[in-house]
mmCIF file of N, CA, C and O in Angstrom:
data_model
loop_
_atom_site.group_PDB
_atom_site.id
_atom_site.type_symbol
_atom_site.label_atom_id
_atom_site.label_comp_id
_atom_site.label_asym_id
_atom_site.label_seq_id
_atom_site.Cartn_x
_atom_site.Cartn_y
_atom_site.Cartn_z
ATOM 1 N N MET A 296 0.854 -1.186 -0.012
ATOM 2 C CA MET A 296 -0.012 -0.004 -0.005
ATOM 3 C C MET A 296 0.892 1.234 0.010
ATOM 4 O O MET A 296 1.802 1.340 0.782
ATOM 5 N N ALA A 297 0.603 2.170 -0.873
ATOM 6 C CA ALA A 297 1.414 3.389 -0.987
ATOM 7 C C ALA A 297 1.090 4.343 0.183
ATOM 8 O O ALA A 297 -0.047 4.450 0.626
ATOM 9 N N GLU A 298 2.123 5.031 0.679
ATOM 10 C CA GLU A 298 1.906 6.014 1.694
ATOM 11 C C GLU A 298 1.279 7.251 1.071
ATOM 12 O O GLU A 298 1.586 7.643 -0.046
ATOM 13 N N VAL A 299 0.381 7.820 1.852
ATOM 14 C CA VAL A 299 -0.248 9.080 1.404
ATOM 15 C C VAL A 299 0.318 10.219 2.262
ATOM 16 O O VAL A 299 0.826 9.967 3.343
ATOM 17 N N ASP A 300 0.245 11.426 1.744
ATOM 18 C CA ASP A 300 0.674 12.562 2.571
ATOM 19 C C ASP A 300 -0.143 12.607 3.865
ATOM 20 O O ASP A 300 -1.378 12.547 3.824
ATOM 21 N N PRO A 301 0.543 12.717 5.002
ATOM 22 C CA PRO A 301 -0.184 12.672 6.274
ATOM 23 C C PRO A 301 -1.014 13.890 6.555
ATOM 24 O O PRO A 301 -2.000 13.810 7.243
ATOM 25 N N VAL A 302 -0.618 15.005 6.047
ATOM 26 C CA VAL A 302 -1.445 16.221 6.244
ATOM 27 C C VAL A 302 -1.400 17.018 4.970
ATOM 28 O O VAL A 302 -0.559 16.926 4.098
ATOM 29 N N VAL A 303 -2.407 17.868 4.859
ATOM 30 C CA VAL A 303 -2.477 18.821 3.731
ATOM 31 C C VAL A 303 -1.735 20.027 4.125
ATOM 32 O O VAL A 303 -1.925 20.611 5.190
ATOM 33 N N VAL A 304 -0.868 20.496 3.263
ATOM 34 C CA VAL A 304 -0.107 21.719 3.505
ATOM 35 C C VAL A 304 -0.896 22.861 2.919
ATOM 36 O O VAL A 304 -1.152 22.891 1.728
ATOM 37 N N VAL A 305 -1.254 23.831 3.814
ATOM 38 C CA VAL A 305 -1.942 25.014 3.345
ATOM 39 C C VAL A 305 -0.940 26.164 3.363
ATOM 40 O O VAL A 305 -0.314 26.456 4.405
ATOM 41 N N ARG A 306 -0.722 26.718 2.187
ATOM 42 C CA ARG A 306 0.244 27.819 2.078
ATOM 43 C C ARG A 306 -0.330 28.967 1.360
ATOM 44 O O ARG A 306 -1.169 28.812 0.458
ATOM 45 N N ASP A 307 0.147 30.138 1.712
ATOM 46 C CA ASP A 307 -0.330 31.311 0.996
ATOM 47 C C ASP A 307 0.872 32.007 0.301
ATOM 48 O O ASP A 307 0.844 33.193 -0.022
ATOM 49 N N SER A 308 1.913 31.240 0.045
ATOM 50 C CA SER A 308 3.144 31.774 -0.557
ATOM 51 C C SER A 308 2.827 32.464 -1.925
ATOM 52 O O SER A 308 3.408 33.493 -2.220
ATOM 53 N N ARG A 309 2.036 31.835 -2.701
ATOM 54 C CA ARG A 309 1.695 32.375 -4.033
ATOM 55 C C ARG A 309 0.938 33.701 -3.861
ATOM 56 O O ARG A 309 1.204 34.665 -4.609
ATOM 57 N N ALA A 310 0.057 33.761 -2.920
ATOM 58 C CA ALA A 310 -0.711 35.019 -2.699
ATOM 59 C C ALA A 310 0.259 36.144 -2.241
ATOM 60 O O ALA A 310 0.111 37.282 -2.649
ATOM 61 N N VAL A 311 1.162 35.805 -1.356
ATOM 62 C CA VAL A 311 2.163 36.745 -0.862
ATOM 63 C C VAL A 311 3.045 37.243 -2.051
ATOM 64 O O VAL A 311 3.271 38.423 -2.224
ATOM 65 N N GLU A 312 3.464 36.259 -2.835
ATOM 66 C CA GLU A 312 4.281 36.611 -3.987
ATOM 67 C C GLU A 312 3.521 37.549 -4.958
ATOM 68 O O GLU A 312 4.078 38.586 -5.425
ATOM 69 N N ASP A 313 2.228 37.247 -5.231
ATOM 70 C CA ASP A 313 1.439 38.078 -6.095
ATOM 71 C C ASP A 313 1.286 39.454 -5.514
ATOM 72 O O ASP A 313 1.340 40.482 -6.228
ATOM 73 N N ALA A 314 1.057 39.587 -4.181
ATOM 74 C CA ALA A 314 0.897 40.884 -3.570
ATOM 75 C C ALA A 314 2.216 41.701 -3.645
ATOM 76 O O ALA A 314 2.158 42.933 -3.882
ATOM 77 N N LEU A 315 3.327 41.021 -3.470
ATOM 78 C CA LEU A 315 4.596 41.727 -3.560
ATOM 79 C C LEU A 315 4.836 42.197 -5.002
ATOM 80 O O LEU A 315 5.340 43.321 -5.217
ATOM 81 N N ARG A 316 4.527 41.380 -5.973
ATOM 82 C CA ARG A 316 4.679 41.783 -7.375
ATOM 83 C C ARG A 316 3.776 42.987 -7.704
ATOM 84 O O ARG A 316 4.214 43.888 -8.411
ATOM 85 N N ALA A 317 2.548 42.978 -7.180
ATOM 86 C CA ALA A 317 1.653 44.126 -7.396
ATOM 87 C C ALA A 317 2.241 45.382 -6.752
ATOM 88 O O ALA A 317 2.198 46.475 -7.325
ATOM 89 N N ALA A 318 2.785 45.252 -5.552
ATOM 90 C CA ALA A 318 3.399 46.411 -4.892
ATOM 91 C C ALA A 318 4.626 46.897 -5.653
ATOM 92 O O ALA A 318 4.855 48.089 -5.734
ATOM 93 N N LEU A 319 5.330 45.989 -6.253
ATOM 94 C CA LEU A 319 6.527 46.329 -7.044
ATOM 95 C C LEU A 319 6.148 47.187 -8.308
ATOM 96 O O LEU A 319 6.892 48.079 -8.658
ATOM 97 N N GLU A 320 5.007 46.931 -8.847
ATOM 98 C CA GLU A 320 4.572 47.684 -10.029
ATOM 99 C C GLU A 320 4.422 49.168 -9.731
ATOM 100 O O GLU A 320 4.670 50.003 -10.569
ATOM 101 N N ASP A 321 3.995 49.493 -8.502
ATOM 102 C CA ASP A 321 3.751 50.887 -8.157
ATOM 103 C C ASP A 321 4.818 51.437 -7.237
ATOM 104 O O ASP A 321 4.635 52.556 -6.696
ATOM 105 N N ALA A 322 5.891 50.728 -7.056
ATOM 106 C CA ALA A 322 6.912 51.109 -6.053
ATOM 107 C C ALA A 322 7.705 52.308 -6.533
ATOM 108 O O ALA A 322 8.024 52.454 -7.726
ATOM 109 N N ALA A 323 8.076 53.118 -5.559
ATOM 110 C CA ALA A 323 9.001 54.200 -5.798
ATOM 111 C C ALA A 323 10.387 53.638 -6.055
ATOM 112 O O ALA A 323 10.688 52.541 -5.589
ATOM 113 N N PRO A 324 11.218 54.359 -6.760
ATOM 114 C CA PRO A 324 12.555 53.808 -7.076
ATOM 115 C C PRO A 324 13.327 53.372 -5.832
ATOM 116 O O PRO A 324 14.059 52.338 -5.932
ATOM 117 N N ASP A 325 13.236 54.061 -4.767
ATOM 118 C CA ASP A 325 13.978 53.675 -3.563
ATOM 119 C C ASP A 325 13.428 52.439 -2.884
ATOM 120 O O ASP A 325 14.052 51.867 -2.010
ATOM 121 N N GLU A 326 12.219 51.992 -3.232
ATOM 122 C CA GLU A 326 11.618 50.787 -2.653
ATOM 123 C C GLU A 326 11.842 49.573 -3.528
ATOM 124 O O GLU A 326 11.663 48.439 -3.079
ATOM 125 N N ARG A 327 12.218 49.762 -4.796
ATOM 126 C CA ARG A 327 12.231 48.663 -5.725
ATOM 127 C C ARG A 327 13.209 47.554 -5.340
ATOM 128 O O ARG A 327 12.876 46.375 -5.420
ATOM 129 N N ALA A 328 14.412 47.885 -4.911
ATOM 130 C CA ALA A 328 15.423 46.884 -4.637
ATOM 131 C C ALA A 328 14.929 45.940 -3.494
ATOM 132 O O ALA A 328 15.026 44.693 -3.625
ATOM 133 N N GLY A 329 14.366 46.502 -2.456
ATOM 134 C CA GLY A 329 13.853 45.681 -1.362
ATOM 135 C C GLY A 329 12.690 44.839 -1.784
ATOM 136 O O GLY A 329 12.610 43.627 -1.387
ATOM 137 N N LEU A 330 11.795 45.402 -2.566
ATOM 138 C CA LEU A 330 10.618 44.636 -3.013
ATOM 139 C C LEU A 330 11.036 43.536 -3.990
ATOM 140 O O LEU A 330 10.518 42.416 -3.955
ATOM 141 N N GLU A 331 12.009 43.819 -4.850
ATOM 142 C CA GLU A 331 12.496 42.797 -5.769
ATOM 143 C C GLU A 331 13.092 41.610 -4.988
ATOM 144 O O GLU A 331 12.856 40.435 -5.324
ATOM 145 N N ARG A 332 13.854 41.946 -3.946
ATOM 146 C CA ARG A 332 14.411 40.867 -3.115
ATOM 147 C C ARG A 332 13.295 40.098 -2.438
ATOM 148 O O ARG A 332 13.323 38.881 -2.363
ATOM 149 N N ALA A 333 12.280 40.795 -1.898
ATOM 150 C CA ALA A 333 11.189 40.131 -1.250
ATOM 151 C C ALA A 333 10.404 39.229 -2.215
ATOM 152 O O ALA A 333 10.009 38.088 -1.869
ATOM 153 N N VAL A 334 10.229 39.646 -3.430
ATOM 154 C CA VAL A 334 9.547 38.831 -4.467
ATOM 155 C C VAL A 334 10.348 37.558 -4.743
ATOM 156 O O VAL A 334 9.780 36.451 -4.787
ATOM 157 N N ASN A 335 11.668 37.698 -4.800
ATOM 158 C CA ASN A 335 12.501 36.524 -5.035
ATOM 159 C C ASN A 335 12.437 35.521 -3.859
ATOM 160 O O ASN A 335 12.367 34.323 -4.046
ATOM 161 N N VAL A 336 12.443 36.067 -2.645
ATOM 162 C CA VAL A 336 12.343 35.197 -1.459
ATOM 163 C C VAL A 336 10.990 34.461 -1.480
ATOM 164 O O VAL A 336 10.938 33.276 -1.269
ATOM 165 N N ALA A 337 9.926 35.210 -1.754
ATOM 166 C CA ALA A 337 8.567 34.602 -1.764
ATOM 167 C C ALA A 337 8.461 33.584 -2.876
ATOM 168 O O ALA A 337 7.862 32.512 -2.673
ATOM 169 N N ALA A 338 9.032 33.848 -4.027
ATOM 170 C CA ALA A 338 9.011 32.939 -5.126
ATOM 171 C C ALA A 338 9.689 31.615 -4.805
ATOM 172 O O ALA A 338 9.217 30.540 -5.160
ATOM 173 N N ARG A 339 10.864 31.737 -4.158
ATOM 174 C CA ARG A 339 11.619 30.518 -3.725
ATOM 175 C C ARG A 339 10.793 29.676 -2.728
ATOM 176 O O ARG A 339 10.706 28.464 -2.841
ATOM 177 N N ARG A 340 10.162 30.338 -1.791
ATOM 178 C CA ARG A 340 9.302 29.650 -0.805
ATOM 179 C C ARG A 340 8.131 28.977 -1.497
ATOM 180 O O ARG A 340 7.795 27.872 -1.178
ATOM 181 N N ALA A 341 7.499 29.691 -2.408
ATOM 182 C CA ALA A 341 6.340 29.149 -3.112
ATOM 183 C C ALA A 341 6.686 27.951 -3.928
ATOM 184 O O ALA A 341 5.860 27.046 -4.175
ATOM 185 N N ALA A 342 7.951 27.853 -4.423
ATOM 186 C CA ALA A 342 8.355 26.789 -5.269
ATOM 187 C C ALA A 342 8.741 25.514 -4.507
ATOM 188 O O ALA A 342 8.891 24.438 -5.137
ATOM 189 N N LEU A 343 8.833 25.589 -3.212
ATOM 190 C CA LEU A 343 9.202 24.424 -2.405
ATOM 191 C C LEU A 343 8.085 23.372 -2.524
ATOM 192 O O LEU A 343 6.902 23.667 -2.409
ATOM 193 N N PRO A 344 8.456 22.117 -2.652
ATOM 194 C CA PRO A 344 7.450 21.045 -2.660
ATOM 195 C C PRO A 344 6.832 20.902 -1.256
ATOM 196 O O PRO A 344 7.437 21.246 -0.216
ATOM 197 N N ASP A 345 5.587 20.438 -1.221
ATOM 198 C CA ASP A 345 4.893 20.268 0.093
ATOM 199 C C ASP A 345 5.703 19.416 1.062
ATOM 200 O O ASP A 345 5.708 19.714 2.247
ATOM 201 N N ALA A 346 6.390 18.378 0.543
ATOM 202 C CA ALA A 346 7.142 17.514 1.430
ATOM 203 C C ALA A 346 8.239 18.304 2.145
ATOM 204 O O ALA A 346 8.506 18.108 3.353
ATOM 205 N N ASP A 347 8.851 19.252 1.463
ATOM 206 C CA ASP A 347 9.898 20.076 2.107
ATOM 207 C C ASP A 347 9.298 21.005 3.172
ATOM 208 O O ASP A 347 9.881 21.253 4.209
ATOM 209 N N VAL A 348 8.109 21.551 2.859
ATOM 210 C CA VAL A 348 7.442 22.412 3.816
ATOM 211 C C VAL A 348 7.061 21.610 5.109
ATOM 212 O O VAL A 348 7.250 22.071 6.220
ATOM 213 N N ARG A 349 6.557 20.384 4.910
ATOM 214 C CA ARG A 349 6.211 19.534 6.050
ATOM 215 C C ARG A 349 7.477 19.259 6.857
ATOM 216 O O ARG A 349 7.469 19.338 8.099
ATOM 217 N N LYS A 350 8.542 18.865 6.182
ATOM 218 C CA LYS A 350 9.788 18.537 6.865
ATOM 219 C C LYS A 350 10.292 19.726 7.656
ATOM 220 O O LYS A 350 10.739 19.582 8.813
ATOM 221 N N GLU A 351 10.244 20.901 7.092
ATOM 222 C CA GLU A 351 10.648 22.131 7.800
ATOM 223 C C GLU A 351 9.777 22.360 8.995
ATOM 224 O O GLU A 351 10.312 22.744 10.061
ATOM 225 N N TRP A 352 8.472 22.162 8.848
ATOM 226 C CA TRP A 352 7.554 22.377 10.004
ATOM 227 C C TRP A 352 7.921 21.414 11.117
ATOM 228 O O TRP A 352 7.990 21.816 12.270
ATOM 229 N N VAL A 353 8.094 20.144 10.796
ATOM 230 C CA VAL A 353 8.434 19.149 11.828
ATOM 231 C C VAL A 353 9.750 19.550 12.532
ATOM 232 O O VAL A 353 9.800 19.532 13.771
ATOM 233 N N ARG A 354 10.737 19.846 11.802
ATOM 234 C CA ARG A 354 12.031 20.199 12.374
ATOM 235 C C ARG A 354 11.926 21.449 13.234
ATOM 236 O O ARG A 354 12.551 21.566 14.294
ATOM 237 N N ASP A 355 11.113 22.411 12.806
ATOM 238 C CA ASP A 355 10.875 23.636 13.622
ATOM 239 C C ASP A 355 10.185 23.280 14.916
ATOM 240 O O ASP A 355 10.583 23.801 15.989
ATOM 241 N N VAL A 356 9.125 22.502 14.840
ATOM 242 C CA VAL A 356 8.414 22.107 16.068
ATOM 243 C C VAL A 356 9.329 21.411 17.036
ATOM 244 O O VAL A 356 9.374 21.733 18.225
ATOM 245 N N LEU A 357 10.117 20.482 16.494
ATOM 246 C CA LEU A 357 11.043 19.725 17.391
ATOM 247 C C LEU A 357 12.124 20.651 17.983
ATOM 248 O O LEU A 357 12.422 20.550 19.216
ATOM 249 N N ALA A 358 12.655 21.530 17.189
ATOM 250 C CA ALA A 358 13.652 22.453 17.721
ATOM 251 C C ALA A 358 13.102 23.348 18.812
ATOM 252 O O ALA A 358 13.757 23.571 19.853
ATOM 253 N N ARG A 359 11.879 23.878 18.573
ATOM 254 C CA ARG A 359 11.325 24.760 19.618
ATOM 255 C C ARG A 359 10.998 24.005 20.887
ATOM 256 O O ARG A 359 10.989 24.642 21.949
ATOM 257 N N ARG A 360 10.778 22.718 20.801
ATOM 258 C CA ARG A 360 10.474 21.910 22.008
ATOM 259 C C ARG A 360 11.708 21.215 22.574
ATOM 260 O O ARG A 360 11.613 20.455 23.520
ATOM 261 N N GLY A 361 12.855 21.469 21.895
ATOM 262 C CA GLY A 361 14.113 20.872 22.416
ATOM 263 C C GLY A 361 14.181 19.343 22.236
ATOM 264 O O GLY A 361 14.844 18.697 23.025
ATOM 265 N N VAL A 362 13.532 18.838 21.192
ATOM 266 C CA VAL A 362 13.549 17.433 20.913
ATOM 267 C C VAL A 362 14.413 17.159 19.686
ATOM 268 O O VAL A 362 14.233 17.754 18.646
ATOM 269 N N ALA A 363 15.284 16.201 19.835
ATOM 270 C CA ALA A 363 16.188 15.864 18.684
ATOM 271 C C ALA A 363 15.383 15.049 17.663
ATOM 272 O O ALA A 363 14.531 14.201 18.034
ATOM 273 N N VAL A 364 15.673 15.290 16.396
ATOM 274 C CA VAL A 364 14.978 14.541 15.308
ATOM 275 C C VAL A 364 15.326 13.078 15.333
ATOM 276 O O VAL A 364 14.580 12.263 14.786
ATOM 277 N N THR A 365 16.337 12.734 16.061
ATOM 278 C CA THR A 365 16.747 11.306 16.186
ATOM 279 C C THR A 365 15.965 10.587 17.252
ATOM 280 O O THR A 365 16.044 9.361 17.382
ATOM 281 N N ASP A 366 15.230 11.304 18.115
ATOM 282 C CA ASP A 366 14.491 10.705 19.208
ATOM 283 C C ASP A 366 13.035 10.498 18.780
ATOM 284 O O ASP A 366 12.177 11.349 19.023
ATOM 285 N N LYS A 367 12.756 9.342 18.161
ATOM 286 C CA LYS A 367 11.438 9.149 17.526
ATOM 287 C C LYS A 367 10.258 9.267 18.463
ATOM 288 O O LYS A 367 9.309 10.027 18.168
ATOM 289 N N ILE A 368 10.249 8.611 19.599
ATOM 290 C CA ILE A 368 9.063 8.638 20.439
ATOM 291 C C ILE A 368 8.827 10.031 21.014
ATOM 292 O O ILE A 368 7.692 10.573 20.896
ATOM 293 N N PRO A 369 9.813 10.724 21.572
ATOM 294 C CA PRO A 369 9.577 12.096 22.037
ATOM 295 C C PRO A 369 9.168 12.999 20.871
ATOM 296 O O PRO A 369 8.368 13.955 21.055
ATOM 297 N N ALA A 370 9.749 12.790 19.704
ATOM 298 C CA ALA A 370 9.430 13.616 18.556
ATOM 299 C C ALA A 370 7.996 13.462 18.086
ATOM 300 O O ALA A 370 7.270 14.450 17.855
ATOM 301 N N VAL A 371 7.502 12.197 18.058
ATOM 302 C CA VAL A 371 6.110 11.990 17.695
ATOM 303 C C VAL A 371 5.193 12.583 18.738
ATOM 304 O O VAL A 371 4.178 13.263 18.400
ATOM 305 N N LYS A 372 5.554 12.464 19.992
ATOM 306 C CA LYS A 372 4.749 13.080 21.042
ATOM 307 C C LYS A 372 4.727 14.578 20.893
ATOM 308 O O LYS A 372 3.614 15.210 20.991
ATOM 309 N N ALA A 373 5.866 15.206 20.625
ATOM 310 C CA ALA A 373 5.906 16.641 20.455
ATOM 311 C C ALA A 373 5.067 17.099 19.272
ATOM 312 O O ALA A 373 4.392 18.114 19.336
ATOM 313 N N LEU A 374 5.071 16.358 18.166
ATOM 314 C CA LEU A 374 4.261 16.719 17.007
ATOM 315 C C LEU A 374 2.750 16.651 17.368
ATOM 316 O O LEU A 374 1.974 17.551 16.947
ATOM 317 N N ARG A 375 2.381 15.627 18.072
ATOM 318 C CA ARG A 375 0.921 15.513 18.441
ATOM 319 C C ARG A 375 0.517 16.573 19.439
ATOM 320 O O ARG A 375 -0.585 17.033 19.466
ATOM 321 N N GLN A 376 1.467 17.016 20.258
ATOM 322 C CA GLN A 376 1.146 18.131 21.198
ATOM 323 C C GLN A 376 1.021 19.424 20.463
ATOM 324 O O GLN A 376 0.198 20.242 20.753
ATOM 325 N N ALA A 377 1.888 19.593 19.465
ATOM 326 C CA ALA A 377 1.869 20.819 18.688
ATOM 327 C C ALA A 377 0.642 20.933 17.811
ATOM 328 O O ALA A 377 0.090 22.014 17.547
ATOM 329 N N MET A 378 0.122 19.773 17.324
ATOM 330 C CA MET A 378 -1.093 19.737 16.494
ATOM 331 C C MET A 378 -1.935 18.530 16.984
ATOM 332 O O MET A 378 -1.814 17.441 16.468
ATOM 333 N N PRO A 379 -2.764 18.787 17.982
ATOM 334 C CA PRO A 379 -3.553 17.702 18.600
ATOM 335 C C PRO A 379 -4.443 16.962 17.633
ATOM 336 O O PRO A 379 -4.785 15.788 17.895
ATOM 337 N N ALA A 380 -4.787 17.517 16.470
ATOM 338 C CA ALA A 380 -5.664 16.785 15.555
ATOM 339 C C ALA A 380 -4.891 15.691 14.778
ATOM 340 O O ALA A 380 -5.530 14.862 14.119
ATOM 341 N N LEU A 381 -3.553 15.679 14.883
ATOM 342 C CA LEU A 381 -2.822 14.620 14.193
ATOM 343 C C LEU A 381 -3.115 13.270 14.810
ATOM 344 O O LEU A 381 -3.077 13.134 16.032
ATOM 345 N N THR A 382 -3.338 12.272 13.966
ATOM 346 C CA THR A 382 -3.411 10.905 14.499
ATOM 347 C C THR A 382 -2.005 10.402 14.742
ATOM 348 O O THR A 382 -1.001 11.008 14.265
ATOM 349 N N LEU A 383 -1.924 9.317 15.410
ATOM 350 C CA LEU A 383 -0.575 8.674 15.647
ATOM 351 C C LEU A 383 0.067 8.315 14.322
ATOM 352 O O LEU A 383 1.242 8.576 14.143
ATOM 353 N N VAL A 384 -0.697 7.751 13.419
ATOM 354 C CA VAL A 384 -0.169 7.382 12.097
ATOM 355 C C VAL A 384 0.375 8.608 11.364
ATOM 356 O O VAL A 384 1.482 8.586 10.792
ATOM 357 N N GLN A 385 -0.402 9.693 11.389
ATOM 358 C CA GLN A 385 0.060 10.901 10.691
ATOM 359 C C GLN A 385 1.319 11.468 11.330
ATOM 360 O O GLN A 385 2.261 11.859 10.607
ATOM 361 N N ALA A 386 1.390 11.481 12.643
ATOM 362 C CA ALA A 386 2.552 12.000 13.343
ATOM 363 C C ALA A 386 3.813 11.142 13.020
ATOM 364 O O ALA A 386 4.891 11.672 12.780
ATOM 365 N N VAL A 387 3.614 9.834 12.959
ATOM 366 C CA VAL A 387 4.752 8.955 12.661
ATOM 367 C C VAL A 387 5.186 9.194 11.188
ATOM 368 O O VAL A 387 6.378 9.229 10.939
ATOM 369 N N GLN A 388 4.228 9.337 10.276
ATOM 370 C CA GLN A 388 4.590 9.620 8.911
ATOM 371 C C GLN A 388 5.361 10.930 8.761
ATOM 372 O O GLN A 388 6.322 11.001 8.029
ATOM 373 N N LEU A 389 4.842 11.944 9.470
ATOM 374 C CA LEU A 389 5.548 13.254 9.428
ATOM 375 C C LEU A 389 6.966 13.079 9.979
ATOM 376 O O LEU A 389 7.921 13.600 9.414
ATOM 377 N N TYR A 390 7.074 12.387 11.089
ATOM 378 C CA TYR A 390 8.400 12.201 11.699
ATOM 379 C C TYR A 390 9.312 11.431 10.733
ATOM 380 O O TYR A 390 10.474 11.829 10.494
ATOM 381 N N ASN A 391 8.813 10.361 10.128
ATOM 382 C CA ASN A 391 9.653 9.570 9.232
ATOM 383 C C ASN A 391 10.126 10.357 8.065
ATOM 384 O O ASN A 391 11.267 10.227 7.597
ATOM 385 N N GLU A 392 9.223 11.216 7.551
ATOM 386 C CA GLU A 392 9.597 12.059 6.373
ATOM 387 C C GLU A 392 10.671 13.076 6.788
ATOM 388 O O GLU A 392 11.625 13.256 6.022
ATOM 389 N N ALA A 393 10.556 13.627 7.965
ATOM 390 C CA ALA A 393 11.563 14.609 8.411
ATOM 391 C C ALA A 393 12.874 14.009 8.777
ATOM 392 O O ALA A 393 13.927 14.607 8.628
ATOM 393 N N ALA A 394 12.812 12.789 9.307
ATOM 394 C CA ALA A 394 14.029 12.142 9.796
ATOM 395 C C ALA A 394 14.849 11.502 8.644
ATOM 396 O O ALA A 394 15.989 11.176 8.826
ATOM 397 N N ALA A 395 14.208 11.349 7.507
ATOM 398 C CA ALA A 395 14.883 10.684 6.366
ATOM 399 C C ALA A 395 15.989 11.547 5.809
ATOM 400 O O ALA A 395 16.020 12.734 5.859
#
């Protein structure tokens, strides 16, 4: 049986990128360089695959809770505490994806 994505990743990166591009169109010359850089950052974030976004989220949760990614049981517990709606199976899948 094939593994399915454990959670749906909801991102607004494209909306942020579009808003920055719109702001760039009307930007004063002294604002352009900063907005161009912001557009590039947003575009790179928007281009990330969902798996990378999930992996980053897991690693961030674990880091904030002081749990090593190598400690599977405490890591799964930390994920479920951070997002109580996660099932055990989903938390384990997220952990496995991030630990790989």
